[in-house]
PDB file of C-alpha atoms in Angstrom:
ATOM      1  CA  MET A  97      -5.521 -12.406  28.704  1.00 60.00           C
ATOM      2  CA  ASN A  98      -7.636  -9.260  28.610  1.00 76.00           C
ATOM      3  CA  ALA A  99      -9.530  -8.910  25.301  1.00 77.00           C
ATOM      4  CA  THR A 100      -8.516  -5.254  24.939  1.00 74.00           C
ATOM      5  CA  LEU A 101      -4.852  -6.145  25.403  1.00 83.00           C
ATOM      6  CA  VAL A 102      -5.163  -8.849  22.727  1.00 85.00           C
ATOM      7  CA  ALA A 103      -6.689  -6.291  20.340  1.00 81.00           C
ATOM      8  CA  VAL A 104      -3.842  -3.848  21.007  1.00 82.00           C
ATOM      9  CA  VAL A 105      -1.127  -6.482  20.468  1.00 89.00           C
ATOM     10  CA  LEU A 106      -2.732  -7.758  17.262  1.00 89.00           C
ATOM     11  CA  SER A 107      -3.124  -4.198  15.977  1.00 85.00           C
ATOM     12  CA  LEU A 108       0.542  -3.402  16.661  1.00 88.00           C
ATOM     13  CA  VAL A 109       1.734  -6.547  14.866  1.00 92.00           C
ATOM     14  CA  SER A 110      -0.648  -5.748  11.994  1.00 89.00           C
ATOM     15  CA  ALA A 111       0.802  -2.232  11.704  1.00 87.00           C
ATOM     16  CA  VAL A 112       4.352  -3.627  11.578  1.00 90.00           C
ATOM     17  CA  ALA A 113       3.334  -6.108   8.866  1.00 91.00           C
ATOM     18  CA  TYR A 114       1.741  -3.337   6.791  1.00 88.00           C
ATOM     19  CA  ALA A 115       4.841  -1.166   7.301  1.00 88.00           C
ATOM     20  CA  ALA A 116       7.191  -3.939   6.198  1.00 90.00           C
ATOM     21  CA  ALA A 117       5.032  -4.520   3.121  1.00 88.00           C
ATOM     22  CA  ALA A 118       5.135  -0.808   2.235  1.00 87.00           C
ATOM     23  CA  VAL A 119       8.917  -0.695   2.622  1.00 87.00           C
ATOM     24  CA  ALA A 120       9.309  -3.828   0.488  1.00 86.00           C
ATOM     25  CA  GLN A 121       7.100  -2.305  -2.229  1.00 84.00           C
ATOM     26  CA  GLU A 122       9.004   0.988  -2.168  1.00 82.00           C
ATOM     27  CA  ARG A 123      12.404  -0.724  -2.436  1.00 82.00           C
ATOM     28  CA  LEU A 124      11.125  -2.930  -5.243  1.00 81.00           C
ATOM     29  CA  ALA A 125       9.726   0.112  -7.073  1.00 76.00           C
ATOM     30  CA  ALA A 126      13.083   1.902  -6.724  1.00 74.00           C
ATOM     31  CA  ARG A 127      14.887  -1.058  -8.329  1.00 73.00           C
ATOM     32  CA  SER A 128      12.286  -1.421 -11.078  1.00 66.00           C
ATOM     33  CA  SER A 129      11.999   2.206 -12.161  1.00 57.00           C
ATOM     34  CA  GLY A 130      10.591   2.537 -15.666  1.00 54.00           C
ATOM     35  CA  ARG A 131       9.161  -0.981 -15.782  1.00 55.00           C
ATOM     36  CA  GLY A 132       5.508  -1.901 -15.811  1.00 58.00           C
ATOM     37  CA  VAL A 133       3.888  -2.880 -12.538  1.00 58.00           C
ATOM     38  CA  LEU A 134       2.612  -6.156 -13.975  1.00 61.00           C
ATOM     39  CA  ARG A 135       6.200  -7.241 -14.717  1.00 67.00           C
ATOM     40  CA  LEU A 136       6.815  -7.331 -10.967  1.00 67.00           C
ATOM     41  CA  LEU A 137       4.561 -10.373 -10.641  1.00 67.00           C
ATOM     42  CA  GLY A 138       7.549 -12.579 -11.410  1.00 68.00           C
ATOM     43  CA  ARG A 139       9.620 -11.167  -8.526  1.00 76.00           C
ATOM     44  CA  ALA A 140       9.887 -12.981  -5.199  1.00 79.00           C
ATOM     45  CA  ALA A 141      10.051  -9.631  -3.362  1.00 78.00           C
ATOM     46  CA  TRP A 142       6.656  -8.678  -4.809  1.00 80.00           C
ATOM     47  CA  TRP A 143       5.012 -11.826  -3.457  1.00 84.00           C
ATOM     48  CA  LEU A 144       6.682 -11.222  -0.105  1.00 87.00           C
ATOM     49  CA  SER A 145       5.005  -7.797   0.045  1.00 86.00           C
ATOM     50  CA  VAL A 146       1.677  -9.414  -0.908  1.00 87.00           C
ATOM     51  CA  ALA A 147       2.074 -11.945   1.915  1.00 90.00           C
ATOM     52  CA  LEU A 148       2.904  -9.168   4.398  1.00 90.00           C
ATOM     53  CA  ASN A 149      -0.127  -7.141   3.302  1.00 87.00           C
ATOM     54  CA  ALA A 150      -2.382 -10.185   3.617  1.00 87.00           C
ATOM     55  CA  SER A 151      -0.976 -10.953   7.083  1.00 91.00           C
ATOM     56  CA  GLY A 152      -1.622  -7.383   8.203  1.00 87.00           C
ATOM     57  CA  ALA A 153      -5.209  -7.534   6.930  1.00 82.00           C
ATOM     58  CA  VAL A 154      -5.928 -10.841   8.672  1.00 84.00           C
ATOM     59  CA  LEU A 155      -4.490  -9.580  11.969  1.00 87.00           C
ATOM     60  CA  HIS A 156      -6.545  -6.389  11.650  1.00 81.00           C
ATOM     61  CA  VAL A 157      -9.773  -8.371  11.177  1.00 76.00           C
ATOM     62  CA  ILE A 158      -8.949 -10.613  14.167  1.00 82.00           C
ATOM     63  CA  ALA A 159      -8.182  -7.548  16.290  1.00 81.00           C
ATOM     64  CA  LEU A 160     -11.646  -6.175  15.517  1.00 70.00           C
ATOM     65  CA  ALA A 161     -13.097  -9.349  17.046  1.00 71.00           C
ATOM     66  CA  TYR A 162     -11.413  -8.509  20.378  1.00 78.00           C
ATOM     67  CA  GLY A 163     -11.634  -4.725  20.489  1.00 67.00           C
ATOM     68  CA  PRO A 164     -13.866  -1.874  19.290  1.00 59.00           C
ATOM     69  CA  LEU A 165     -13.327  -0.117  15.986  1.00 58.00           C
ATOM     70  CA  THR A 166     -12.582   3.145  17.831  1.00 54.00           C
ATOM     71  CA  LEU A 167      -9.518   1.444  19.375  1.00 62.00           C
ATOM     72  CA  VAL A 168      -8.274  -0.741  16.535  1.00 70.00           C
ATOM     73  CA  GLN A 169      -8.631   1.740  13.665  1.00 67.00           C
ATOM     74  CA  PRO A 170      -6.420   4.521  15.133  1.00 67.00           C
ATOM     75  CA  LEU A 171      -3.695   1.977  15.913  1.00 76.00           C
ATOM     76  CA  GLY A 172      -3.535   1.206  12.196  1.00 75.00           C
ATOM     77  CA  ALA A 173      -1.993   4.662  11.706  1.00 76.00           C
ATOM     78  CA  LEU A 174       1.135   3.334  13.443  1.00 80.00           C
ATOM     79  CA  THR A 175       2.002   1.819  10.059  1.00 83.00           C
ATOM     80  CA  LEU A 176       3.376   5.212   9.059  1.00 81.00           C
ATOM     81  CA  VAL A 177       5.356   5.516  12.308  1.00 80.00           C
ATOM     82  CA  ALA A 178       6.975   2.122  11.727  1.00 83.00           C
ATOM     83  CA  ALA A 179       7.522   2.416   7.966  1.00 84.00           C
ATOM     84  CA  VAL A 180       9.430   5.728   7.850  1.00 83.00           C
ATOM     85  CA  PRO A 181      12.273   4.704  10.224  1.00 85.00           C
ATOM     86  CA  MET A 182      12.236   1.155   8.854  1.00 84.00           C
ATOM     87  CA  GLY A 183      12.753   2.436   5.310  1.00 82.00           C
ATOM     88  CA  ALA A 184      15.507   4.806   6.455  1.00 82.00           C
ATOM     89  CA  TRP A 185      17.278   2.003   8.321  1.00 84.00           C
ATOM     90  CA  LEU A 186      17.234  -0.287   5.287  1.00 79.00           C
ATOM     91  CA  ALA A 187      18.563   2.588   3.177  1.00 77.00           C
ATOM     92  CA  GLY A 188      21.427   3.106   5.619  1.00 81.00           C
ATOM     93  CA  ARG A 189      20.493   6.649   6.647  1.00 82.00           C
ATOM     94  CA  ARG A 190      18.859   8.557   9.480  1.00 85.00           C
ATOM     95  CA  VAL A 191      15.298   9.837   9.462  1.00 82.00           C
ATOM     96  CA  SER A 192      15.392  13.549   8.679  1.00 85.00           C
ATOM     97  CA  ALA A 193      13.773  16.183  10.866  1.00 85.00           C
ATOM     98  CA  VAL A 194      11.349  17.001   8.028  1.00 85.00           C
ATOM     99  CA  GLU A 195      10.229  13.369   7.872  1.00 84.00           C
ATOM    100  CA  TRP A 196       9.652  13.274  11.642  1.00 86.00           C
ATOM    101  CA  ARG A 197       7.602  16.472  11.507  1.00 87.00           C
ATOM    102  CA  GLY A 198       5.617  15.282   8.506  1.00 85.00           C
ATOM    103  CA  THR A 199       4.880  11.970  10.212  1.00 85.00           C
ATOM    104  CA  ALA A 200       3.806  13.725  13.430  1.00 87.00           C
ATOM    105  CA  PHE A 201       1.465  16.172  11.655  1.00 87.00           C
ATOM    106  CA  THR A 202      -0.074  13.358   9.593  1.00 84.00           C
ATOM    107  CA  LEU A 203      -0.716  11.212  12.669  1.00 83.00           C
ATOM    108  CA  LEU A 204      -2.173  14.126  14.666  1.00 86.00           C
ATOM    109  CA  GLY A 205      -4.533  15.009  11.821  1.00 83.00           C
ATOM    110  CA  LEU A 206      -5.537  11.397  11.300  1.00 79.00           C
ATOM    111  CA  ALA A 207      -6.188  10.957  15.025  1.00 79.00           C
ATOM    112  CA  ALA A 208      -8.466  14.024  15.004  1.00 79.00           C
ATOM    113  CA  LEU A 209     -10.381  12.639  12.024  1.00 74.00           C
ATOM    114  CA  LEU A 210     -10.803   9.218  13.580  1.00 71.00           C
ATOM    115  CA  ILE A 211     -11.884  10.544  16.988  1.00 73.00           C
ATOM    116  CA  THR A 212     -14.388  12.901  15.366  1.00 72.00           C
ATOM    117  CA  ALA A 213     -15.850  10.161  13.190  1.00 64.00           C
ATOM    118  CA  SER A 214     -16.041   7.643  16.038  1.00 58.00           C
ATOM    119  CA  GLY A 215     -19.732   8.185  16.655  1.00 54.00           C
ATOM    120  CA  PRO A 216     -22.546   5.660  16.987  1.00 52.00           C
ATOM    121  CA  ALA A 217     -22.308   2.318  15.241  1.00 53.00           C
ATOM    122  CA  PRO A 218     -23.827   2.100  11.728  1.00 52.00           C
ATOM    123  CA  ASP A 219     -27.502   1.216  11.549  1.00 52.00           C
ATOM    124  CA  ASP A 220     -26.948  -1.301   8.766  1.00 63.00           C
ATOM    125  CA  VAL A 221     -24.557  -2.428   6.043  1.00 70.00           C
ATOM    126  CA  LEU A 222     -24.509  -1.705   2.336  1.00 78.00           C
ATOM    127  CA  SER A 223     -27.253  -3.355   0.332  1.00 79.00           C
ATOM    128  CA  GLY A 224     -26.565  -4.887  -3.038  1.00 78.00           C
ATOM    129  CA  SER A 225     -27.635  -1.784  -4.963  1.00 83.00           C
ATOM    130  CA  GLU A 226     -25.694   0.493  -2.622  1.00 85.00           C
ATOM    131  CA  ALA A 227     -22.606  -1.680  -3.030  1.00 87.00           C
ATOM    132  CA  LEU A 228     -22.844  -1.365  -6.821  1.00 89.00           C
ATOM    133  CA  LEU A 229     -23.306   2.414  -6.525  1.00 90.00           C
ATOM    134  CA  VAL A 230     -20.265   2.749  -4.245  1.00 90.00           C
ATOM    135  CA  ALA A 231     -18.154   0.476  -6.452  1.00 91.00           C
ATOM    136  CA  GLY A 232     -19.086   2.330  -9.636  1.00 93.00           C
ATOM    137  CA  THR A 233     -18.439   5.769  -8.150  1.00 93.00           C
ATOM    138  CA  ALA A 234     -15.147   4.661  -6.621  1.00 93.00           C
ATOM    139  CA  ALA A 235     -14.017   3.026  -9.882  1.00 93.00           C
ATOM    140  CA  LEU A 236     -14.701   6.267 -11.761  1.00 94.00           C
ATOM    141  CA  LEU A 237     -12.781   8.324  -9.192  1.00 93.00           C
ATOM    142  CA  ILE A 238      -9.881   5.871  -9.101  1.00 93.00           C
ATOM    143  CA  GLY A 239      -9.701   5.816 -12.889  1.00 92.00           C
ATOM    144  CA  THR A 240      -9.523   9.624 -12.943  1.00 91.00           C
ATOM    145  CA  LEU A 241      -6.719   9.669 -10.376  1.00 90.00           C
ATOM    146  CA  ALA A 242      -4.806   6.898 -12.153  1.00 85.00           C
ATOM    147  CA  TRP A 243      -4.994   8.711 -15.516  1.00 83.00           C
ATOM    148  CA  PRO A 244      -1.516   9.634 -16.852  1.00 76.00           C
ATOM    149  CA  GLY A 245      -0.394  13.095 -15.816  1.00 72.00           C
ATOM    150  CA  SER A 246       1.816  14.999 -13.404  1.00 68.00           C
ATOM    151  CA  ARG A 247       2.717  13.755  -9.894  1.00 71.00           C
ATOM    152  CA  PRO A 248       1.478  10.193 -10.455  1.00 75.00           C
ATOM    153  CA  GLY A 249       2.874   9.007  -7.110  1.00 79.00           C
ATOM    154  CA  LEU A 250       0.576  11.111  -4.944  1.00 84.00           C
ATOM    155  CA  ARG A 251      -2.435  10.550  -7.203  1.00 89.00           C
ATOM    156  CA  HIS A 252      -1.912   6.794  -7.265  1.00 90.00           C
ATOM    157  CA  ALA A 253      -1.458   6.779  -3.482  1.00 89.00           C
ATOM    158  CA  THR A 254      -4.795   8.588  -3.064  1.00 90.00           C
ATOM    159  CA  ALA A 255      -6.457   6.139  -5.443  1.00 92.00           C
ATOM    160  CA  SER A 256      -4.946   3.218  -3.510  1.00 90.00           C
ATOM    161  CA  GLY A 257      -6.300   4.564  -0.215  1.00 88.00           C
ATOM    162  CA  ILE A 258      -9.760   5.019  -1.729  1.00 91.00           C
ATOM    163  CA  ALA A 259      -9.688   1.464  -3.088  1.00 91.00           C
ATOM    164  CA  SER A 260      -8.744   0.117   0.346  1.00 84.00           C
ATOM    165  CA  GLY A 261     -11.442   2.144   2.112  1.00 83.00           C
ATOM    166  CA  VAL A 262     -14.140   1.041  -0.320  1.00 87.00           C
ATOM    167  CA  GLY A 263     -12.918  -2.538  -0.034  1.00 84.00           C
ATOM    168  CA  SER A 264     -13.296  -2.349   3.760  1.00 78.00           C
ATOM    169  CA  ALA A 265     -16.885  -1.104   3.482  1.00 79.00           C
ATOM    170  CA  LEU A 266     -17.751  -3.859   1.016  1.00 84.00           C
ATOM    171  CA  THR A 267     -16.020  -6.436   3.222  1.00 78.00           C
ATOM    172  CA  GLN A 268     -18.367  -5.491   6.050  1.00 71.00           C
ATOM    173  CA  THR A 269     -21.344  -6.371   3.849  1.00 74.00           C
ATOM    174  CA  VAL A 270     -19.874  -9.768   2.952  1.00 76.00           C
ATOM    175  CA  THR A 271     -18.861 -10.533   6.549  1.00 71.00           C
ATOM    176  CA  VAL A 272     -22.293  -9.748   7.988  1.00 68.00           C
ATOM    177  CA  ALA A 273     -24.002 -11.857   5.311  1.00 67.00           C
ATOM    178  CA  ALA A 274     -21.622 -14.771   5.889  1.00 66.00           C
ATOM    179  CA  THR A 275     -21.995 -14.758   9.693  1.00 64.00           C
ATOM    180  CA  ASP A 276     -25.758 -14.157   9.837  1.00 63.00           C
ATOM    181  CA  ARG A 277     -27.137 -17.645  10.463  1.00 58.00           C
ATOM    182  CA  SER A 278     -30.704 -16.384  10.735  1.00 60.00           C
ATOM    183  CA  GLY A 279     -30.762 -14.855   7.265  1.00 58.00           C
ATOM    184  CA  PRO A 280     -30.972 -16.479   3.849  1.00 57.00           C
ATOM    185  CA  PRO A 281     -27.994 -18.437   2.490  1.00 56.00           C
ATOM    186  CA  ILE A 282     -25.288 -16.611   0.578  1.00 61.00           C
ATOM    187  CA  GLY A 283     -26.583 -15.772  -2.890  1.00 69.00           C
ATOM    188  CA  ILE A 284     -25.330 -14.337  -6.152  1.00 78.00           C
ATOM    189  CA  GLU A 285     -25.543 -10.788  -4.791  1.00 76.00           C
ATOM    190  CA  VAL A 286     -23.114 -11.459  -1.936  1.00 78.00           C
ATOM    191  CA  ILE A 287     -20.773 -13.394  -4.233  1.00 83.00           C
ATOM    192  CA  GLY A 288     -20.739 -10.394  -6.577  1.00 85.00           C
ATOM    193  CA  VAL A 289     -19.840  -8.069  -3.699  1.00 84.00           C
ATOM    194  CA  ALA A 290     -17.060 -10.484  -2.677  1.00 85.00           C
ATOM    195  CA  LEU A 291     -15.657 -10.305  -6.212  1.00 90.00           C
ATOM    196  CA  LEU A 292     -15.742  -6.496  -5.972  1.00 90.00           C
ATOM    197  CA  VAL A 293     -13.776  -6.728  -2.713  1.00 87.00           C
ATOM    198  CA  ALA A 294     -11.119  -8.832  -4.452  1.00 88.00           C
ATOM    199  CA  ALA A 295     -10.970  -6.384  -7.379  1.00 91.00           C
ATOM    200  CA  PHE A 296     -10.549  -3.316  -5.146  1.00 91.00           C
ATOM    201  CA  ALA A 297      -7.960  -5.090  -2.979  1.00 87.00           C
ATOM    202  CA  THR A 298      -5.895  -6.045  -6.034  1.00 87.00           C
ATOM    203  CA  GLY A 299      -6.239  -2.587  -7.573  1.00 88.00           C
ATOM    204  CA  GLY A 300      -5.221  -0.903  -4.329  1.00 88.00           C
ATOM    205  CA  LEU A 301      -2.118  -3.074  -4.073  1.00 85.00           C
ATOM    206  CA  LEU A 302      -1.026  -2.358  -7.653  1.00 85.00           C
ATOM    207  CA  LEU A 303      -1.701   1.375  -7.274  1.00 88.00           C
ATOM    208  CA  SER A 304       0.351   1.567  -4.073  1.00 85.00           C
ATOM    209  CA  GLN A 305       3.218  -0.233  -5.815  1.00 81.00           C
ATOM    210  CA  SER A 306       3.138   2.391  -8.559  1.00 83.00           C
ATOM    211  CA  ALA A 307       2.889   5.218  -6.007  1.00 85.00           C
ATOM    212  CA  TYR A 308       6.020   4.149  -4.133  1.00 82.00           C
ATOM    213  CA  ARG A 309       8.176   4.911  -7.179  1.00 79.00           C
ATOM    214  CA  GLY A 310       8.333   8.481  -5.863  1.00 71.00           C
ATOM    215  CA  GLY A 311       9.444   7.499  -2.347  1.00 77.00           C
ATOM    216  CA  LEU A 312       7.820   6.089   0.763  1.00 80.00           C
ATOM    217  CA  GLY A 313       6.755   8.821   3.213  1.00 79.00           C
ATOM    218  CA  ALA A 314       4.269  10.977   1.292  1.00 81.00           C
ATOM    219  CA  PRO A 315       2.551   8.146  -0.653  1.00 84.00           C
ATOM    220  CA  LEU A 316       2.163   6.037   2.495  1.00 83.00           C
ATOM    221  CA  ALA A 317       0.789   9.041   4.386  1.00 82.00           C
ATOM    222  CA  LEU A 318      -1.791   9.638   1.658  1.00 84.00           C
ATOM    223  CA  VAL A 319      -2.797   5.959   1.659  1.00 85.00           C
ATOM    224  CA  THR A 320      -3.125   6.094   5.455  1.00 80.00           C
ATOM    225  CA  VAL A 321      -5.345   9.199   5.303  1.00 81.00           C
ATOM    226  CA  ALA A 322      -7.408   8.357   2.207  1.00 84.00           C
ATOM    227  CA  ASN A 323      -8.376   4.904   3.473  1.00 80.00           C
ATOM    228  CA  PRO A 324     -10.392   5.972   6.568  1.00 76.00           C
ATOM    229  CA  ALA A 325     -11.574   9.118   4.782  1.00 79.00           C
ATOM    230  CA  ALA A 326     -13.215   7.060   2.033  1.00 83.00           C
ATOM    231  CA  ALA A 327     -14.735   4.706   4.603  1.00 77.00           C
ATOM    232  CA  ALA A 328     -16.031   7.703   6.598  1.00 75.00           C
ATOM    233  CA  VAL A 329     -17.729   9.188   3.525  1.00 81.00           C
ATOM    234  CA  ILE A 330     -19.507   5.886   2.907  1.00 82.00           C
ATOM    235  CA  GLY A 331     -20.497   5.572   6.566  1.00 76.00           C
ATOM    236  CA  LEU A 332     -21.828   9.131   6.805  1.00 74.00           C
ATOM    237  CA  SER A 333     -23.738   9.064   3.528  1.00 80.00           C
ATOM    238  CA  LEU A 334     -25.109   5.507   3.412  1.00 79.00           C
ATOM    239  CA  LEU A 335     -24.737   3.727   6.750  1.00 71.00           C
ATOM    240  CA  GLY A 336     -26.295   6.191   9.145  1.00 70.00           C
ATOM    241  CA  GLU A 337     -23.075   7.115  10.927  1.00 66.00           C
ATOM    242  CA  ARG A 338     -22.691  10.620  12.362  1.00 69.00           C
ATOM    243  CA  LEU A 339     -19.850  12.876  13.416  1.00 66.00           C
ATOM    244  CA  ARG A 340     -19.240  13.012  17.146  1.00 68.00           C
ATOM    245  CA  GLY A 341     -20.796  16.221  18.448  1.00 64.00           C
ATOM    246  CA  GLY A 342     -23.064  16.703  15.439  1.00 65.00           C
ATOM    247  CA  GLY A 343     -22.450  19.852  13.423  1.00 66.00           C
ATOM    248  CA  ALA A 344     -19.840  21.031  15.918  1.00 69.00           C
ATOM    249  CA  GLY A 345     -17.751  17.983  15.053  1.00 68.00           C
ATOM    250  CA  THR A 346     -17.108  19.444  11.608  1.00 75.00           C
ATOM    251  CA  VAL A 347     -14.594  21.924  13.050  1.00 80.00           C
ATOM    252  CA  PRO A 348     -12.145  19.381  14.534  1.00 79.00           C
ATOM    253  CA  ALA A 349     -12.641  17.173  11.459  1.00 77.00           C
ATOM    254  CA  LEU A 350     -11.570  20.003   9.149  1.00 81.00           C
ATOM    255  CA  ALA A 351      -8.672  20.850  11.487  1.00 84.00           C
ATOM    256  CA  GLY A 352      -7.556  17.231  11.389  1.00 81.00           C
ATOM    257  CA  ALA A 353      -7.749  17.197   7.605  1.00 79.00           C
ATOM    258  CA  ALA A 354      -5.610  20.359   7.461  1.00 84.00           C
ATOM    259  CA  LEU A 355      -2.981  18.877   9.805  1.00 86.00           C
ATOM    260  CA  ALA A 356      -2.830  15.634   7.843  1.00 82.00           C
ATOM    261  CA  SER A 357      -2.535  17.547   4.553  1.00 81.00           C
ATOM    262  CA  TRP A 358       0.349  19.620   5.913  1.00 85.00           C
ATOM    263  CA  GLY A 359       2.067  16.427   7.070  1.00 82.00           C
ATOM    264  CA  VAL A 360       1.810  14.979   3.562  1.00 79.00           C
ATOM    265  CA  VAL A 361       3.277  18.195   2.140  1.00 79.00           C
ATOM    266  CA  LEU A 362       6.251  17.961   4.517  1.00 80.00           C
ATOM    267  CA  LEU A 363       6.833  14.309   3.654  1.00 78.00           C
ATOM    268  CA  SER A 364       6.690  15.090  -0.056  1.00 72.00           C
ATOM    269  CA  ARG A 365       9.339  17.798   0.440  1.00 70.00           C
ATOM    270  CA  ALA A 366      11.737  15.398   2.167  1.00 66.00           C
ATOM    271  CA  ALA A 367      14.589  14.626  -0.153  1.00 46.00           C
ATOM    272  CA  ARG A 368      14.638  11.085  -1.380  1.00 50.00           C
ATOM    273  CA  PRO A 369      17.963   9.361  -0.616  1.00 47.00           C
ATOM    274  CA  GLY A 370      20.170   8.037  -3.364  1.00 45.00           C
ATOM    275  CA  PRO A 371      20.255   4.404  -4.375  1.00 44.00           C
ATOM    276  CA  SER A 372      21.387   2.008  -1.693  1.00 42.00           C
ATOM    277  CA  PRO A 373      21.651  -1.736  -1.302  1.00 42.00           C
ATOM    278  CA  ALA A 374      18.288  -3.429  -1.578  1.00 43.00           C
ATOM    279  CA  PRO A 375      17.000  -5.397   1.420  1.00 43.00           C
ATOM    280  CA  PHE A 376      16.277  -8.379  -0.809  1.00 44.00           C
ATOM    281  CA  PRO A 377      18.813 -10.165  -2.984  1.00 46.00           C
ATOM    282  CA  ALA A 378      18.779  -8.780  -6.488  1.00 46.00           C
ATOM    283  CA  GLU A 379      17.461 -11.178  -9.056  1.00 47.00           C
ATOM    284  CA  PRO A 380      20.011 -11.651 -11.846  1.00 50.00           C
ATOM    285  CA  GLU A 381      18.976 -10.533 -15.284  1.00 49.00           C
ATOM    286  CA  PRO A 382      19.535 -13.072 -18.083  1.00 51.00           C
ATOM    287  CA  GLU A 383      22.814 -12.355 -19.864  1.00 54.00           C
ATOM    288  CA  PRO A 384      22.949 -12.560 -23.648  1.00 54.00           C
ATOM    289  CA  GLU A 385      24.973 -15.426 -25.052  1.00 54.00           C
ATOM    290  CA  PRO A 386      28.417 -14.254 -26.223  1.00 56.00           C
ATOM    291  CA  GLU A 387      28.952 -14.225 -29.940  1.00 54.00           C
ATOM    292  CA  PRO A 388      31.677 -16.576 -31.171  1.00 55.00           C
ATOM    293  CA  ALA A 389      34.926 -14.713 -31.635  1.00 53.00           C
ATOM    294  CA  SER A 390      36.322 -14.687 -35.145  1.00 52.00           C
ATOM    295  CA  VAL A 391      39.674 -16.513 -35.435  1.00 51.00           C
ATOM    296  CA  PRO A 392      42.192 -14.585 -37.523  1.00 54.00           C
ATOM    297  CA  ARG A 393      43.177 -16.489 -40.614  1.00 54.00           C
ATOM    298  CA  GLN A 394      46.854 -17.543 -40.597  1.00 54.00           C
ATOM    299  CA  PRO A 395      48.806 -17.151 -43.791  1.00 54.00           C
ATOM    300  CA  HIS A 396      49.692 -20.409 -45.560  1.00 53.00           C
ATOM    301  CA  PRO A 397      53.385 -21.127 -45.163  1.00 53.00           C
ATOM    302  CA  GLY A 398      55.338 -20.867 -48.370  1.00 50.00           C
ATOM    303  CA  PRO A 399      57.696 -23.497 -49.661  1.00 49.00           C
ATOM    304  CA  GLY A 400      60.686 -21.929 -47.982  1.00 48.00           C
ATOM    305  CA  HIS A 401      59.009 -21.347 -44.643  1.00 43.00           C
ATOM    306  CA  LEU A 402      59.840 -23.622 -41.729  1.00 42.00           C
ATOM    307  CA  THR A 403      56.897 -24.401 -39.507  1.00 41.00           C
ATOM    308  CA  PRO A 404      57.872 -24.924 -35.838  1.00 44.00           C
ATOM    309  CA  TRP A 405      56.554 -28.135 -34.244  1.00 41.00           C
TER     310      TRP A 405
END
C-alpha cells in the first residue's frame, strides 16, 4: 500500500478517536457538573476517554512515520468535524446551522495557519535548557489561564491546547534522542524532558475535561487551534522554522487566525442542548441505608378486653 495512503488512513482514524474521546469527556462533564475533576478518576467513562486519547496519539505518531507533517497535521483538524455531529447524534438532536458555520470558519482559519507555517523543516530540536525554558513559560501561562474567574471553559480549553502543543514539541526532543543511535545514551536530561511530557499530557487532559463543562464545540475548537499555534511559536522562536513566503506569510497567517477566532465565537454562541441520555451507562450512586421504622406501641389489653387469636 502507498505510504501516503497509509498516513491518510491512520490520520483519519486518529481524528475519529480524538473526536470520540472529546465527546465522551463532554458527556461525562455534563453528568458531573459541580464535582471536582479528580473525582472522575473513579469513573469507567473517564478511563475510556483516556484510552481513546492515547489511541489517537499513537496513531498520529505512526502516521508521521508514513507521511510528512504538512499532510498529517492538517488532517488532525478533522477531529472537530467528527466531534460536533457525533456529539449532536448522541444527544439526539441535529447540528445547528450556527455550529456548521462555526466549524467551517474554524477549519478554514486553521488550514490557513497550517499552510502558512508549513515551511522548511526545523534545523534542530529543543536542547535541555530550551526545554526547561519552554516548560516554565508554558506552566506560568497555563496557570494564569486556569486561575478561577469568568468563562473558565474557554480559558481552560486554551490552556489545554497550549499544554498539548508544548508536549508535542518536547516529545520531538525525546524521540530524536531515543532514536539517535550515533549519539550518547539516554541520560538524566532526556528522562527529565520525558517527565515534563507526561506532566503536560496529564495537565492537558484534565484541563480539557474541565473545559467541556460548558459544551463541546467552542472548547474543542480552541483546543484544536491553540495546539498547533503553541507548537508554531516554539518552532519559529527556537527551532529555526520560518513562515512560508517570509514576511508576506504574516498576512495569510493573521487572516487564518481571524477566521478561526470567528469560528470559535460562533460555536460559543450555539445554544447548548438540554440534558439527554448519556452514551455510557450511568454509575449508580450509593444509597443511604434506610432507618428502622418505629413500631407504634400497642395498648395493653385490660382485664375485660378479649384478644382475638
